[in-house]
Amino acid sequence: MSPWALCWLLAQASAAPVAGTATTPAAAPAAPLPAEAEPTPPPPPPPPPPRPGPLPPRVVAPPPAMSPFRLSLTYVHVLHADGDRGLADPNTETNAVGIDLAFPSNTYVRNHLGLANQWESLNGVTARGFRIDLVSLGYPIPLVTSTVRLDLEPILTVVRGELMFVTNGPRIFRMESGFSLDLSLTVRHWFVTVQAFGIDFRYWVYTSGSSLTGFAQLFPLRFAIGHEF
């Protein structure tokens, strides 16, 4: 055998694996190192509160309603009079016809002004003159408010003056005050009024010959018909 063939055989023998020798498996690639845990991001800030809406319009209370002007024709009859001698006589018959003006007001109280022609008779002696309710305050209280209006009005007469001219006799000046309850029925601005209760107090009578003070009671009955403006 030639030397070249012998070298080839040796090379083949060295390259073959030895029987019974375990083949070492290839090593698995190393696992990558775990990355560092990232920090938890902070929670988002809460949303801003909603912008306040526009303020509601300011409610302004309406001004009190203005009461209407009332003009009425009145009739007064004194039912009974009694008191100190010289101030009143129960046998006197007294009547008066005039007008009453209730002025507009934006409060609960309204002012009255009464002007009337008054005539009297006592034992055949007659007198005529003027009856003036100078300061009267009314407080109307609605009872029914609809197409037909019903009111109850207490009226305080602070100052009333009467100037009477006796036939063939002296002049007489009287001062009175009083209180009454008027029941008023109004339909389409027309109204009628009945005095449900009334009492007057006479405290001074002046004539050309004397001046008397004291206390006398008079109980009048009054009717009125008029219109609101």
mmCIF file of the C-alpha atoms, coordinates in Angstrom:
data_MODEL
# 
_entry.id   MODEL 
# 
loop_
_atom_site.group_PDB 
_atom_site.id 
_atom_site.type_symbol 
_atom_site.label_atom_id 
_atom_site.label_alt_id 
_atom_site.label_comp_id 
_atom_site.label_asym_id 
_atom_site.label_entity_id 
_atom_site.label_seq_id 
_atom_site.pdbx_PDB_ins_code 
_atom_site.Cartn_x 
_atom_site.Cartn_y 
_atom_site.Cartn_z 
_atom_site.occupancy 
_atom_site.B_iso_or_equiv 
_atom_site.pdbx_formal_charge 
_atom_site.auth_seq_id 
_atom_site.auth_comp_id 
_atom_site.auth_asym_id 
_atom_site.auth_atom_id 
_atom_site.pdbx_PDB_model_num 
ATOM 1   C CA . MET A 1 1   ? 0.000    0.000   0.000  1.00 0.00 ? 1   MET A CA 1 
ATOM 2   C CA . SER A 1 2   ? 1.214    3.312   -0.926 1.00 0.00 ? 2   SER A CA 1 
ATOM 3   C CA . PRO A 1 3   ? 1.925    5.896   1.667  1.00 0.00 ? 3   PRO A CA 1 
ATOM 4   C CA . TRP A 1 4   ? -0.743   8.230   0.230  1.00 0.00 ? 4   TRP A CA 1 
ATOM 5   C CA . ALA A 1 5   ? -3.529   5.685   0.710  1.00 0.00 ? 5   ALA A CA 1 
ATOM 6   C CA . LEU A 1 6   ? -2.435   5.076   4.293  1.00 0.00 ? 6   LEU A CA 1 
ATOM 7   C CA . CYS A 1 7   ? -2.629   8.775   5.124  1.00 0.00 ? 7   CYS A CA 1 
ATOM 8   C CA . TRP A 1 8   ? -6.148   8.980   3.718  1.00 0.00 ? 8   TRP A CA 1 
ATOM 9   C CA . LEU A 1 9   ? -7.377   6.075   5.873  1.00 0.00 ? 9   LEU A CA 1 
ATOM 10  C CA . LEU A 1 10  ? -5.943   7.624   9.012  1.00 0.00 ? 10  LEU A CA 1 
ATOM 11  C CA . ALA A 1 11  ? -7.654   10.869  8.264  1.00 0.00 ? 11  ALA A CA 1 
ATOM 12  C CA . GLN A 1 12  ? -10.984  9.121   7.847  1.00 0.00 ? 12  GLN A CA 1 
ATOM 13  C CA . ALA A 1 13  ? -10.559  7.237   11.120 1.00 0.00 ? 13  ALA A CA 1 
ATOM 14  C CA . SER A 1 14  ? -9.797   10.387  13.117 1.00 0.00 ? 14  SER A CA 1 
ATOM 15  C CA . ALA A 1 15  ? -12.851  12.151  11.709 1.00 0.00 ? 15  ALA A CA 1 
ATOM 16  C CA . ALA A 1 16  ? -15.356  9.357   12.689 1.00 0.00 ? 16  ALA A CA 1 
ATOM 17  C CA . PRO A 1 17  ? -16.859  9.622   16.207 1.00 0.00 ? 17  PRO A CA 1 
ATOM 18  C CA . VAL A 1 18  ? -15.794  7.130   18.794 1.00 0.00 ? 18  VAL A CA 1 
ATOM 19  C CA . ALA A 1 19  ? -18.467  4.583   19.598 1.00 0.00 ? 19  ALA A CA 1 
ATOM 20  C CA . GLY A 1 20  ? -20.123  5.032   23.049 1.00 0.00 ? 20  GLY A CA 1 
ATOM 21  C CA . THR A 1 21  ? -19.259  8.664   23.311 1.00 0.00 ? 21  THR A CA 1 
ATOM 22  C CA . ALA A 1 22  ? -22.347  10.902  23.896 1.00 0.00 ? 22  ALA A CA 1 
ATOM 23  C CA . THR A 1 23  ? -22.642  13.851  21.774 1.00 0.00 ? 23  THR A CA 1 
ATOM 24  C CA . THR A 1 24  ? -22.893  17.053  23.839 1.00 0.00 ? 24  THR A CA 1 
ATOM 25  C CA . PRO A 1 25  ? -25.911  19.028  22.727 1.00 0.00 ? 25  PRO A CA 1 
ATOM 26  C CA . ALA A 1 26  ? -25.395  22.558  21.782 1.00 0.00 ? 26  ALA A CA 1 
ATOM 27  C CA . ALA A 1 27  ? -25.893  24.937  24.657 1.00 0.00 ? 27  ALA A CA 1 
ATOM 28  C CA . ALA A 1 28  ? -29.161  26.894  24.602 1.00 0.00 ? 28  ALA A CA 1 
ATOM 29  C CA . PRO A 1 29  ? -28.785  30.595  24.164 1.00 0.00 ? 29  PRO A CA 1 
ATOM 30  C CA . ALA A 1 30  ? -28.741  32.493  27.462 1.00 0.00 ? 30  ALA A CA 1 
ATOM 31  C CA . ALA A 1 31  ? -32.053  34.095  28.487 1.00 0.00 ? 31  ALA A CA 1 
ATOM 32  C CA . PRO A 1 32  ? -31.976  37.833  28.353 1.00 0.00 ? 32  PRO A CA 1 
ATOM 33  C CA . LEU A 1 33  ? -31.777  39.579  31.709 1.00 0.00 ? 33  LEU A CA 1 
ATOM 34  C CA . PRO A 1 34  ? -35.124  40.915  32.830 1.00 0.00 ? 34  PRO A CA 1 
ATOM 35  C CA . ALA A 1 35  ? -35.467  44.605  32.246 1.00 0.00 ? 35  ALA A CA 1 
ATOM 36  C CA . GLU A 1 36  ? -35.934  46.842  35.281 1.00 0.00 ? 36  GLU A CA 1 
ATOM 37  C CA . ALA A 1 37  ? -39.640  47.410  36.131 1.00 0.00 ? 37  ALA A CA 1 
ATOM 38  C CA . GLU A 1 38  ? -40.786  50.799  34.875 1.00 0.00 ? 38  GLU A CA 1 
ATOM 39  C CA . PRO A 1 39  ? -42.387  53.067  37.588 1.00 0.00 ? 39  PRO A CA 1 
ATOM 40  C CA . THR A 1 40  ? -46.180  53.332  37.536 1.00 0.00 ? 40  THR A CA 1 
ATOM 41  C CA . PRO A 1 41  ? -47.141  56.675  36.051 1.00 0.00 ? 41  PRO A CA 1 
ATOM 42  C CA . PRO A 1 42  ? -49.112  58.973  38.430 1.00 0.00 ? 42  PRO A CA 1 
ATOM 43  C CA . PRO A 1 43  ? -52.899  59.082  37.920 1.00 0.00 ? 43  PRO A CA 1 
ATOM 44  C CA . PRO A 1 44  ? -54.096  61.903  35.708 1.00 0.00 ? 44  PRO A CA 1 
ATOM 45  C CA . PRO A 1 45  ? -55.273  65.011  37.561 1.00 0.00 ? 45  PRO A CA 1 
ATOM 46  C CA . PRO A 1 46  ? -59.042  65.314  38.086 1.00 0.00 ? 46  PRO A CA 1 
ATOM 47  C CA . PRO A 1 47  ? -60.843  67.348  35.458 1.00 0.00 ? 47  PRO A CA 1 
ATOM 48  C CA . PRO A 1 48  ? -61.424  70.972  36.402 1.00 0.00 ? 48  PRO A CA 1 
ATOM 49  C CA . PRO A 1 49  ? -64.857  71.782  37.826 1.00 0.00 ? 49  PRO A CA 1 
ATOM 50  C CA . PRO A 1 50  ? -67.361  72.997  35.276 1.00 0.00 ? 50  PRO A CA 1 
ATOM 51  C CA . ARG A 1 51  ? -67.473  76.711  34.811 1.00 0.00 ? 51  ARG A CA 1 
ATOM 52  C CA . PRO A 1 52  ? -70.432  78.252  36.583 1.00 0.00 ? 52  PRO A CA 1 
ATOM 53  C CA . GLY A 1 53  ? -73.229  79.133  34.276 1.00 0.00 ? 53  GLY A CA 1 
ATOM 54  C CA . PRO A 1 54  ? -74.625  82.631  33.987 1.00 0.00 ? 54  PRO A CA 1 
ATOM 55  C CA . LEU A 1 55  ? -76.352  83.882  37.113 1.00 0.00 ? 55  LEU A CA 1 
ATOM 56  C CA . PRO A 1 56  ? -80.137  83.786  36.953 1.00 0.00 ? 56  PRO A CA 1 
ATOM 57  C CA . PRO A 1 57  ? -81.711  87.161  36.355 1.00 0.00 ? 57  PRO A CA 1 
ATOM 58  C CA . ARG A 1 58  ? -82.398  89.064  39.533 1.00 0.00 ? 58  ARG A CA 1 
ATOM 59  C CA . VAL A 1 59  ? -86.035  88.939  40.424 1.00 0.00 ? 59  VAL A CA 1 
ATOM 60  C CA . VAL A 1 60  ? -87.255  92.384  41.342 1.00 0.00 ? 60  VAL A CA 1 
ATOM 61  C CA . ALA A 1 61  ? -90.527  92.551  43.188 1.00 0.00 ? 61  ALA A CA 1 
ATOM 62  C CA . PRO A 1 62  ? -93.053  94.554  41.240 1.00 0.00 ? 62  PRO A CA 1 
ATOM 63  C CA . PRO A 1 63  ? -94.131  97.784  42.857 1.00 0.00 ? 63  PRO A CA 1 
ATOM 64  C CA . PRO A 1 64  ? -97.399  97.652  44.724 1.00 0.00 ? 64  PRO A CA 1 
ATOM 65  C CA . ALA A 1 65  ? -100.371 98.106  42.465 1.00 0.00 ? 65  ALA A CA 1 
ATOM 66  C CA . MET A 1 66  ? -101.831 101.580 42.477 1.00 0.00 ? 66  MET A CA 1 
ATOM 67  C CA . SER A 1 67  ? -105.391 101.628 43.706 1.00 0.00 ? 67  SER A CA 1 
ATOM 68  C CA . PRO A 1 68  ? -107.792 103.462 41.393 1.00 0.00 ? 68  PRO A CA 1 
ATOM 69  C CA . PHE A 1 69  ? -109.299 106.861 41.999 1.00 0.00 ? 69  PHE A CA 1 
ATOM 70  C CA . ARG A 1 70  ? -112.898 106.476 43.187 1.00 0.00 ? 70  ARG A CA 1 
ATOM 71  C CA . LEU A 1 71  ? -115.558 109.150 42.884 1.00 0.00 ? 71  LEU A CA 1 
ATOM 72  C CA . SER A 1 72  ? -118.958 108.515 44.405 1.00 0.00 ? 72  SER A CA 1 
ATOM 73  C CA . LEU A 1 73  ? -122.231 110.227 45.201 1.00 0.00 ? 73  LEU A CA 1 
ATOM 74  C CA . THR A 1 74  ? -123.163 109.718 48.852 1.00 0.00 ? 74  THR A CA 1 
ATOM 75  C CA . TYR A 1 75  ? -126.245 109.964 51.024 1.00 0.00 ? 75  TYR A CA 1 
ATOM 76  C CA . VAL A 1 76  ? -126.059 110.036 54.840 1.00 0.00 ? 76  VAL A CA 1 
ATOM 77  C CA . HIS A 1 77  ? -128.902 109.753 57.327 1.00 0.00 ? 77  HIS A CA 1 
ATOM 78  C CA . VAL A 1 78  ? -128.294 109.934 61.084 1.00 0.00 ? 78  VAL A CA 1 
ATOM 79  C CA . LEU A 1 79  ? -130.346 107.186 62.732 1.00 0.00 ? 79  LEU A CA 1 
ATOM 80  C CA . HIS A 1 80  ? -129.806 108.258 66.322 1.00 0.00 ? 80  HIS A CA 1 
ATOM 81  C CA . ALA A 1 81  ? -127.870 110.866 68.304 1.00 0.00 ? 81  ALA A CA 1 
ATOM 82  C CA . ASP A 1 82  ? -127.274 110.995 72.034 1.00 0.00 ? 82  ASP A CA 1 
ATOM 83  C CA . GLY A 1 83  ? -124.820 112.562 74.447 1.00 0.00 ? 83  GLY A CA 1 
ATOM 84  C CA . ASP A 1 84  ? -124.081 115.681 76.447 1.00 0.00 ? 84  ASP A CA 1 
ATOM 85  C CA . ARG A 1 85  ? -126.697 118.404 76.369 1.00 0.00 ? 85  ARG A CA 1 
ATOM 86  C CA . GLY A 1 86  ? -125.987 120.976 73.683 1.00 0.00 ? 86  GLY A CA 1 
ATOM 87  C CA . LEU A 1 87  ? -123.816 118.606 71.607 1.00 0.00 ? 87  LEU A CA 1 
ATOM 88  C CA . ALA A 1 88  ? -126.532 116.332 70.249 1.00 0.00 ? 88  ALA A CA 1 
ATOM 89  C CA . ASP A 1 89  ? -130.297 115.866 70.497 1.00 0.00 ? 89  ASP A CA 1 
ATOM 90  C CA . PRO A 1 90  ? -132.038 112.551 69.782 1.00 0.00 ? 90  PRO A CA 1 
ATOM 91  C CA . ASN A 1 91  ? -134.969 114.412 68.180 1.00 0.00 ? 91  ASN A CA 1 
ATOM 92  C CA . THR A 1 92  ? -132.794 116.020 65.493 1.00 0.00 ? 92  THR A CA 1 
ATOM 93  C CA . GLU A 1 93  ? -133.323 114.732 61.968 1.00 0.00 ? 93  GLU A CA 1 
ATOM 94  C CA . THR A 1 94  ? -130.134 114.986 59.942 1.00 0.00 ? 94  THR A CA 1 
ATOM 95  C CA . ASN A 1 95  ? -129.495 114.179 56.265 1.00 0.00 ? 95  ASN A CA 1 
ATOM 96  C CA . ALA A 1 96  ? -126.647 114.954 53.877 1.00 0.00 ? 96  ALA A CA 1 
ATOM 97  C CA . VAL A 1 97  ? -125.947 114.524 50.160 1.00 0.00 ? 97  VAL A CA 1 
ATOM 98  C CA . GLY A 1 98  ? -122.462 114.945 48.750 1.00 0.00 ? 98  GLY A CA 1 
ATOM 99  C CA . ILE A 1 99  ? -119.469 113.381 47.056 1.00 0.00 ? 99  ILE A CA 1 
ATOM 100 C CA . ASP A 1 100 ? -116.636 111.208 48.324 1.00 0.00 ? 100 ASP A CA 1 
ATOM 101 C CA . LEU A 1 101 ? -113.200 111.184 46.704 1.00 0.00 ? 101 LEU A CA 1 
ATOM 102 C CA . ALA A 1 102 ? -110.927 108.189 47.372 1.00 0.00 ? 102 ALA A CA 1 
ATOM 103 C CA . PHE A 1 103 ? -107.479 109.077 46.103 1.00 0.00 ? 103 PHE A CA 1 
ATOM 104 C CA . PRO A 1 104 ? -105.084 106.602 44.394 1.00 0.00 ? 104 PRO A CA 1 
ATOM 105 C CA . SER A 1 105 ? -102.543 104.965 46.667 1.00 0.00 ? 105 SER A CA 1 
ATOM 106 C CA . ASN A 1 106 ? -99.767  102.352 46.350 1.00 0.00 ? 106 ASN A CA 1 
ATOM 107 C CA . THR A 1 107 ? -100.075 101.366 50.004 1.00 0.00 ? 107 THR A CA 1 
ATOM 108 C CA . TYR A 1 108 ? -102.766 99.509  51.893 1.00 0.00 ? 108 TYR A CA 1 
ATOM 109 C CA . VAL A 1 109 ? -104.298 102.788 53.090 1.00 0.00 ? 109 VAL A CA 1 
ATOM 110 C CA . ARG A 1 110 ? -106.159 105.261 50.901 1.00 0.00 ? 110 ARG A CA 1 
ATOM 111 C CA . ASN A 1 111 ? -107.289 108.761 51.770 1.00 0.00 ? 111 ASN A CA 1 
ATOM 112 C CA . HIS A 1 112 ? -110.880 109.942 51.534 1.00 0.00 ? 112 HIS A CA 1 
ATOM 113 C CA . LEU A 1 113 ? -112.197 113.456 51.214 1.00 0.00 ? 113 LEU A CA 1 
ATOM 114 C CA . GLY A 1 114 ? -115.908 113.986 51.711 1.00 0.00 ? 114 GLY A CA 1 
ATOM 115 C CA . LEU A 1 115 ? -117.862 117.117 50.774 1.00 0.00 ? 115 LEU A CA 1 
ATOM 116 C CA . ALA A 1 116 ? -121.593 117.259 51.412 1.00 0.00 ? 116 ALA A CA 1 
ATOM 117 C CA . ASN A 1 117 ? -124.588 119.533 51.812 1.00 0.00 ? 117 ASN A CA 1 
ATOM 118 C CA . GLN A 1 118 ? -126.300 118.823 55.128 1.00 0.00 ? 118 GLN A CA 1 
ATOM 119 C CA . TRP A 1 119 ? -129.730 119.844 56.414 1.00 0.00 ? 119 TRP A CA 1 
ATOM 120 C CA . GLU A 1 120 ? -131.312 119.379 59.831 1.00 0.00 ? 120 GLU A CA 1 
ATOM 121 C CA . SER A 1 121 ? -134.592 120.003 61.589 1.00 0.00 ? 121 SER A CA 1 
ATOM 122 C CA . LEU A 1 122 ? -135.422 120.096 65.292 1.00 0.00 ? 122 LEU A CA 1 
ATOM 123 C CA . ASN A 1 123 ? -138.809 121.144 66.692 1.00 0.00 ? 123 ASN A CA 1 
ATOM 124 C CA . GLY A 1 124 ? -139.619 123.096 63.544 1.00 0.00 ? 124 GLY A CA 1 
ATOM 125 C CA . VAL A 1 125 ? -136.242 124.852 63.389 1.00 0.00 ? 125 VAL A CA 1 
ATOM 126 C CA . THR A 1 126 ? -134.208 124.081 60.275 1.00 0.00 ? 126 THR A CA 1 
ATOM 127 C CA . ALA A 1 127 ? -130.567 124.534 59.395 1.00 0.00 ? 127 ALA A CA 1 
ATOM 128 C CA . ARG A 1 128 ? -128.464 123.993 56.300 1.00 0.00 ? 128 ARG A CA 1 
ATOM 129 C CA . GLY A 1 129 ? -124.760 123.872 55.840 1.00 0.00 ? 129 GLY A CA 1 
ATOM 130 C CA . PHE A 1 130 ? -121.680 121.920 54.884 1.00 0.00 ? 130 PHE A CA 1 
ATOM 131 C CA . ARG A 1 131 ? -120.273 118.629 56.092 1.00 0.00 ? 131 ARG A CA 1 
ATOM 132 C CA . ILE A 1 132 ? -116.581 118.076 55.345 1.00 0.00 ? 132 ILE A CA 1 
ATOM 133 C CA . ASP A 1 133 ? -114.663 114.854 56.054 1.00 0.00 ? 133 ASP A CA 1 
ATOM 134 C CA . LEU A 1 134 ? -111.237 116.433 55.955 1.00 0.00 ? 134 LEU A CA 1 
ATOM 135 C CA . VAL A 1 135 ? -109.019 113.513 57.051 1.00 0.00 ? 135 VAL A CA 1 
ATOM 136 C CA . SER A 1 136 ? -110.370 109.980 56.526 1.00 0.00 ? 136 SER A CA 1 
ATOM 137 C CA . LEU A 1 137 ? -108.239 106.857 56.154 1.00 0.00 ? 137 LEU A CA 1 
ATOM 138 C CA . GLY A 1 138 ? -109.614 103.681 54.579 1.00 0.00 ? 138 GLY A CA 1 
ATOM 139 C CA . TYR A 1 139 ? -108.144 100.177 54.627 1.00 0.00 ? 139 TYR A CA 1 
ATOM 140 C CA . PRO A 1 140 ? -109.883 98.109  51.879 1.00 0.00 ? 140 PRO A CA 1 
ATOM 141 C CA . ILE A 1 141 ? -109.901 94.350  52.522 1.00 0.00 ? 141 ILE A CA 1 
ATOM 142 C CA . PRO A 1 142 ? -110.734 92.192  49.440 1.00 0.00 ? 142 PRO A CA 1 
ATOM 143 C CA . LEU A 1 143 ? -113.325 89.531  50.145 1.00 0.00 ? 143 LEU A CA 1 
ATOM 144 C CA . VAL A 1 144 ? -114.063 88.391  46.574 1.00 0.00 ? 144 VAL A CA 1 
ATOM 145 C CA . THR A 1 145 ? -111.738 89.092  43.613 1.00 0.00 ? 145 THR A CA 1 
ATOM 146 C CA . SER A 1 146 ? -113.258 88.115  40.279 1.00 0.00 ? 146 SER A CA 1 
ATOM 147 C CA . THR A 1 147 ? -115.467 89.776  37.709 1.00 0.00 ? 147 THR A CA 1 
ATOM 148 C CA . VAL A 1 148 ? -117.507 90.955  40.670 1.00 0.00 ? 148 VAL A CA 1 
ATOM 149 C CA . ARG A 1 149 ? -115.338 92.385  43.461 1.00 0.00 ? 149 ARG A CA 1 
ATOM 150 C CA . LEU A 1 150 ? -116.462 92.602  47.069 1.00 0.00 ? 150 LEU A CA 1 
ATOM 151 C CA . ASP A 1 151 ? -114.478 94.680  49.565 1.00 0.00 ? 151 ASP A CA 1 
ATOM 152 C CA . LEU A 1 152 ? -114.835 95.492  53.229 1.00 0.00 ? 152 LEU A CA 1 
ATOM 153 C CA . GLU A 1 153 ? -113.264 98.830  54.082 1.00 0.00 ? 153 GLU A CA 1 
ATOM 154 C CA . PRO A 1 154 ? -112.785 100.070 57.644 1.00 0.00 ? 154 PRO A CA 1 
ATOM 155 C CA . ILE A 1 155 ? -112.656 103.877 57.536 1.00 0.00 ? 155 ILE A CA 1 
ATOM 156 C CA . LEU A 1 156 ? -111.281 106.035 60.323 1.00 0.00 ? 156 LEU A CA 1 
ATOM 157 C CA . THR A 1 157 ? -112.473 109.631 60.124 1.00 0.00 ? 157 THR A CA 1 
ATOM 158 C CA . VAL A 1 158 ? -109.938 111.668 62.066 1.00 0.00 ? 158 VAL A CA 1 
ATOM 159 C CA . VAL A 1 159 ? -111.305 115.166 61.403 1.00 0.00 ? 159 VAL A CA 1 
ATOM 160 C CA . ARG A 1 160 ? -114.814 116.102 60.330 1.00 0.00 ? 160 ARG A CA 1 
ATOM 161 C CA . GLY A 1 161 ? -116.202 119.607 60.408 1.00 0.00 ? 161 GLY A CA 1 
ATOM 162 C CA . GLU A 1 162 ? -119.783 120.788 60.090 1.00 0.00 ? 162 GLU A CA 1 
ATOM 163 C CA . LEU A 1 163 ? -120.735 124.399 59.444 1.00 0.00 ? 163 LEU A CA 1 
ATOM 164 C CA . MET A 1 164 ? -124.476 124.939 59.798 1.00 0.00 ? 164 MET A CA 1 
ATOM 165 C CA . PHE A 1 165 ? -126.599 128.066 59.210 1.00 0.00 ? 165 PHE A CA 1 
ATOM 166 C CA . VAL A 1 166 ? -129.766 128.093 61.311 1.00 0.00 ? 166 VAL A CA 1 
ATOM 167 C CA . THR A 1 167 ? -132.758 129.755 59.718 1.00 0.00 ? 167 THR A CA 1 
ATOM 168 C CA . ASN A 1 168 ? -133.113 133.128 61.427 1.00 0.00 ? 168 ASN A CA 1 
ATOM 169 C CA . GLY A 1 169 ? -130.522 132.020 63.942 1.00 0.00 ? 169 GLY A CA 1 
ATOM 170 C CA . PRO A 1 170 ? -126.801 131.744 64.686 1.00 0.00 ? 170 PRO A CA 1 
ATOM 171 C CA . ARG A 1 171 ? -124.125 129.860 62.824 1.00 0.00 ? 171 ARG A CA 1 
ATOM 172 C CA . ILE A 1 172 ? -122.972 126.551 64.331 1.00 0.00 ? 172 ILE A CA 1 
ATOM 173 C CA . PHE A 1 173 ? -119.581 124.942 63.891 1.00 0.00 ? 173 PHE A CA 1 
ATOM 174 C CA . ARG A 1 174 ? -119.019 121.333 65.045 1.00 0.00 ? 174 ARG A CA 1 
ATOM 175 C CA . MET A 1 175 ? -116.022 119.008 65.225 1.00 0.00 ? 175 MET A CA 1 
ATOM 176 C CA . GLU A 1 176 ? -116.378 115.223 65.028 1.00 0.00 ? 176 GLU A CA 1 
ATOM 177 C CA . SER A 1 177 ? -114.441 112.001 64.538 1.00 0.00 ? 177 SER A CA 1 
ATOM 178 C CA . GLY A 1 178 ? -115.756 108.564 63.673 1.00 0.00 ? 178 GLY A CA 1 
ATOM 179 C CA . PHE A 1 179 ? -115.308 104.994 62.540 1.00 0.00 ? 179 PHE A CA 1 
ATOM 180 C CA . SER A 1 180 ? -117.236 102.944 59.996 1.00 0.00 ? 180 SER A CA 1 
ATOM 181 C CA . LEU A 1 181 ? -117.244 99.662  58.072 1.00 0.00 ? 181 LEU A CA 1 
ATOM 182 C CA . ASP A 1 182 ? -118.178 100.021 54.400 1.00 0.00 ? 182 ASP A CA 1 
ATOM 183 C CA . LEU A 1 183 ? -119.176 97.062  52.228 1.00 0.00 ? 183 LEU A CA 1 
ATOM 184 C CA . SER A 1 184 ? -118.450 97.768  48.551 1.00 0.00 ? 184 SER A CA 1 
ATOM 185 C CA . LEU A 1 185 ? -119.575 95.797  45.478 1.00 0.00 ? 185 LEU A CA 1 
ATOM 186 C CA . THR A 1 186 ? -117.714 96.614  42.215 1.00 0.00 ? 186 THR A CA 1 
ATOM 187 C CA . VAL A 1 187 ? -118.659 95.498  38.683 1.00 0.00 ? 187 VAL A CA 1 
ATOM 188 C CA . ARG A 1 188 ? -116.876 96.896  35.599 1.00 0.00 ? 188 ARG A CA 1 
ATOM 189 C CA . HIS A 1 189 ? -115.503 99.825  37.596 1.00 0.00 ? 189 HIS A CA 1 
ATOM 190 C CA . TRP A 1 190 ? -118.950 100.816 38.860 1.00 0.00 ? 190 TRP A CA 1 
ATOM 191 C CA . PHE A 1 191 ? -119.536 100.281 42.553 1.00 0.00 ? 191 PHE A CA 1 
ATOM 192 C CA . VAL A 1 192 ? -122.164 100.636 45.245 1.00 0.00 ? 192 VAL A CA 1 
ATOM 193 C CA . THR A 1 193 ? -121.336 100.990 48.929 1.00 0.00 ? 193 THR A CA 1 
ATOM 194 C CA . VAL A 1 194 ? -123.394 100.387 52.058 1.00 0.00 ? 194 VAL A CA 1 
ATOM 195 C CA . GLN A 1 195 ? -122.184 101.384 55.495 1.00 0.00 ? 195 GLN A CA 1 
ATOM 196 C CA . ALA A 1 196 ? -122.580 98.205  57.522 1.00 0.00 ? 196 ALA A CA 1 
ATOM 197 C CA . PHE A 1 197 ? -121.666 99.959  60.770 1.00 0.00 ? 197 PHE A CA 1 
ATOM 198 C CA . GLY A 1 198 ? -120.843 103.525 61.705 1.00 0.00 ? 198 GLY A CA 1 
ATOM 199 C CA . ILE A 1 199 ? -120.406 105.638 64.790 1.00 0.00 ? 199 ILE A CA 1 
ATOM 200 C CA . ASP A 1 200 ? -119.376 109.284 65.104 1.00 0.00 ? 200 ASP A CA 1 
ATOM 201 C CA . PHE A 1 201 ? -118.133 111.159 68.161 1.00 0.00 ? 201 PHE A CA 1 
ATOM 202 C CA . ARG A 1 202 ? -118.919 114.866 68.491 1.00 0.00 ? 202 ARG A CA 1 
ATOM 203 C CA . TYR A 1 203 ? -116.680 116.659 70.968 1.00 0.00 ? 203 TYR A CA 1 
ATOM 204 C CA . TRP A 1 204 ? -116.968 120.414 70.228 1.00 0.00 ? 204 TRP A CA 1 
ATOM 205 C CA . VAL A 1 205 ? -119.773 122.761 69.235 1.00 0.00 ? 205 VAL A CA 1 
ATOM 206 C CA . TYR A 1 206 ? -119.143 126.451 68.723 1.00 0.00 ? 206 TYR A CA 1 
ATOM 207 C CA . THR A 1 207 ? -121.822 129.108 68.187 1.00 0.00 ? 207 THR A CA 1 
ATOM 208 C CA . SER A 1 208 ? -121.687 132.867 68.211 1.00 0.00 ? 208 SER A CA 1 
ATOM 209 C CA . GLY A 1 209 ? -122.898 132.813 71.800 1.00 0.00 ? 209 GLY A CA 1 
ATOM 210 C CA . SER A 1 210 ? -121.166 129.793 73.365 1.00 0.00 ? 210 SER A CA 1 
ATOM 211 C CA . SER A 1 211 ? -118.522 127.107 73.029 1.00 0.00 ? 211 SER A CA 1 
ATOM 212 C CA . LEU A 1 212 ? -119.363 123.620 74.306 1.00 0.00 ? 212 LEU A CA 1 
ATOM 213 C CA . THR A 1 213 ? -117.091 120.605 74.679 1.00 0.00 ? 213 THR A CA 1 
ATOM 214 C CA . GLY A 1 214 ? -118.063 117.118 75.746 1.00 0.00 ? 214 GLY A CA 1 
ATOM 215 C CA . PHE A 1 215 ? -118.982 113.801 74.181 1.00 0.00 ? 215 PHE A CA 1 
ATOM 216 C CA . ALA A 1 216 ? -121.897 112.753 72.000 1.00 0.00 ? 216 ALA A CA 1 
ATOM 217 C CA . GLN A 1 217 ? -122.512 109.660 69.892 1.00 0.00 ? 217 GLN A CA 1 
ATOM 218 C CA . LEU A 1 218 ? -124.159 109.624 66.478 1.00 0.00 ? 218 LEU A CA 1 
ATOM 219 C CA . PHE A 1 219 ? -125.071 106.525 64.466 1.00 0.00 ? 219 PHE A CA 1 
ATOM 220 C CA . PRO A 1 220 ? -125.190 107.310 60.732 1.00 0.00 ? 220 PRO A CA 1 
ATOM 221 C CA . LEU A 1 221 ? -126.233 105.197 57.767 1.00 0.00 ? 221 LEU A CA 1 
ATOM 222 C CA . ARG A 1 222 ? -124.484 105.913 54.476 1.00 0.00 ? 222 ARG A CA 1 
ATOM 223 C CA . PHE A 1 223 ? -125.054 104.793 50.884 1.00 0.00 ? 223 PHE A CA 1 
ATOM 224 C CA . ALA A 1 224 ? -122.841 105.558 47.890 1.00 0.00 ? 224 ALA A CA 1 
ATOM 225 C CA . ILE A 1 225 ? -122.717 104.879 44.162 1.00 0.00 ? 225 ILE A CA 1 
ATOM 226 C CA . GLY A 1 226 ? -119.718 105.733 42.053 1.00 0.00 ? 226 GLY A CA 1 
ATOM 227 C CA . HIS A 1 227 ? -117.088 104.883 39.465 1.00 0.00 ? 227 HIS A CA 1 
ATOM 228 C CA . GLU A 1 228 ? -113.396 103.921 39.491 1.00 0.00 ? 228 GLU A CA 1 
ATOM 229 C CA . PHE A 1 229 ? -110.924 105.716 37.220 1.00 0.00 ? 229 PHE A CA 1 
# 
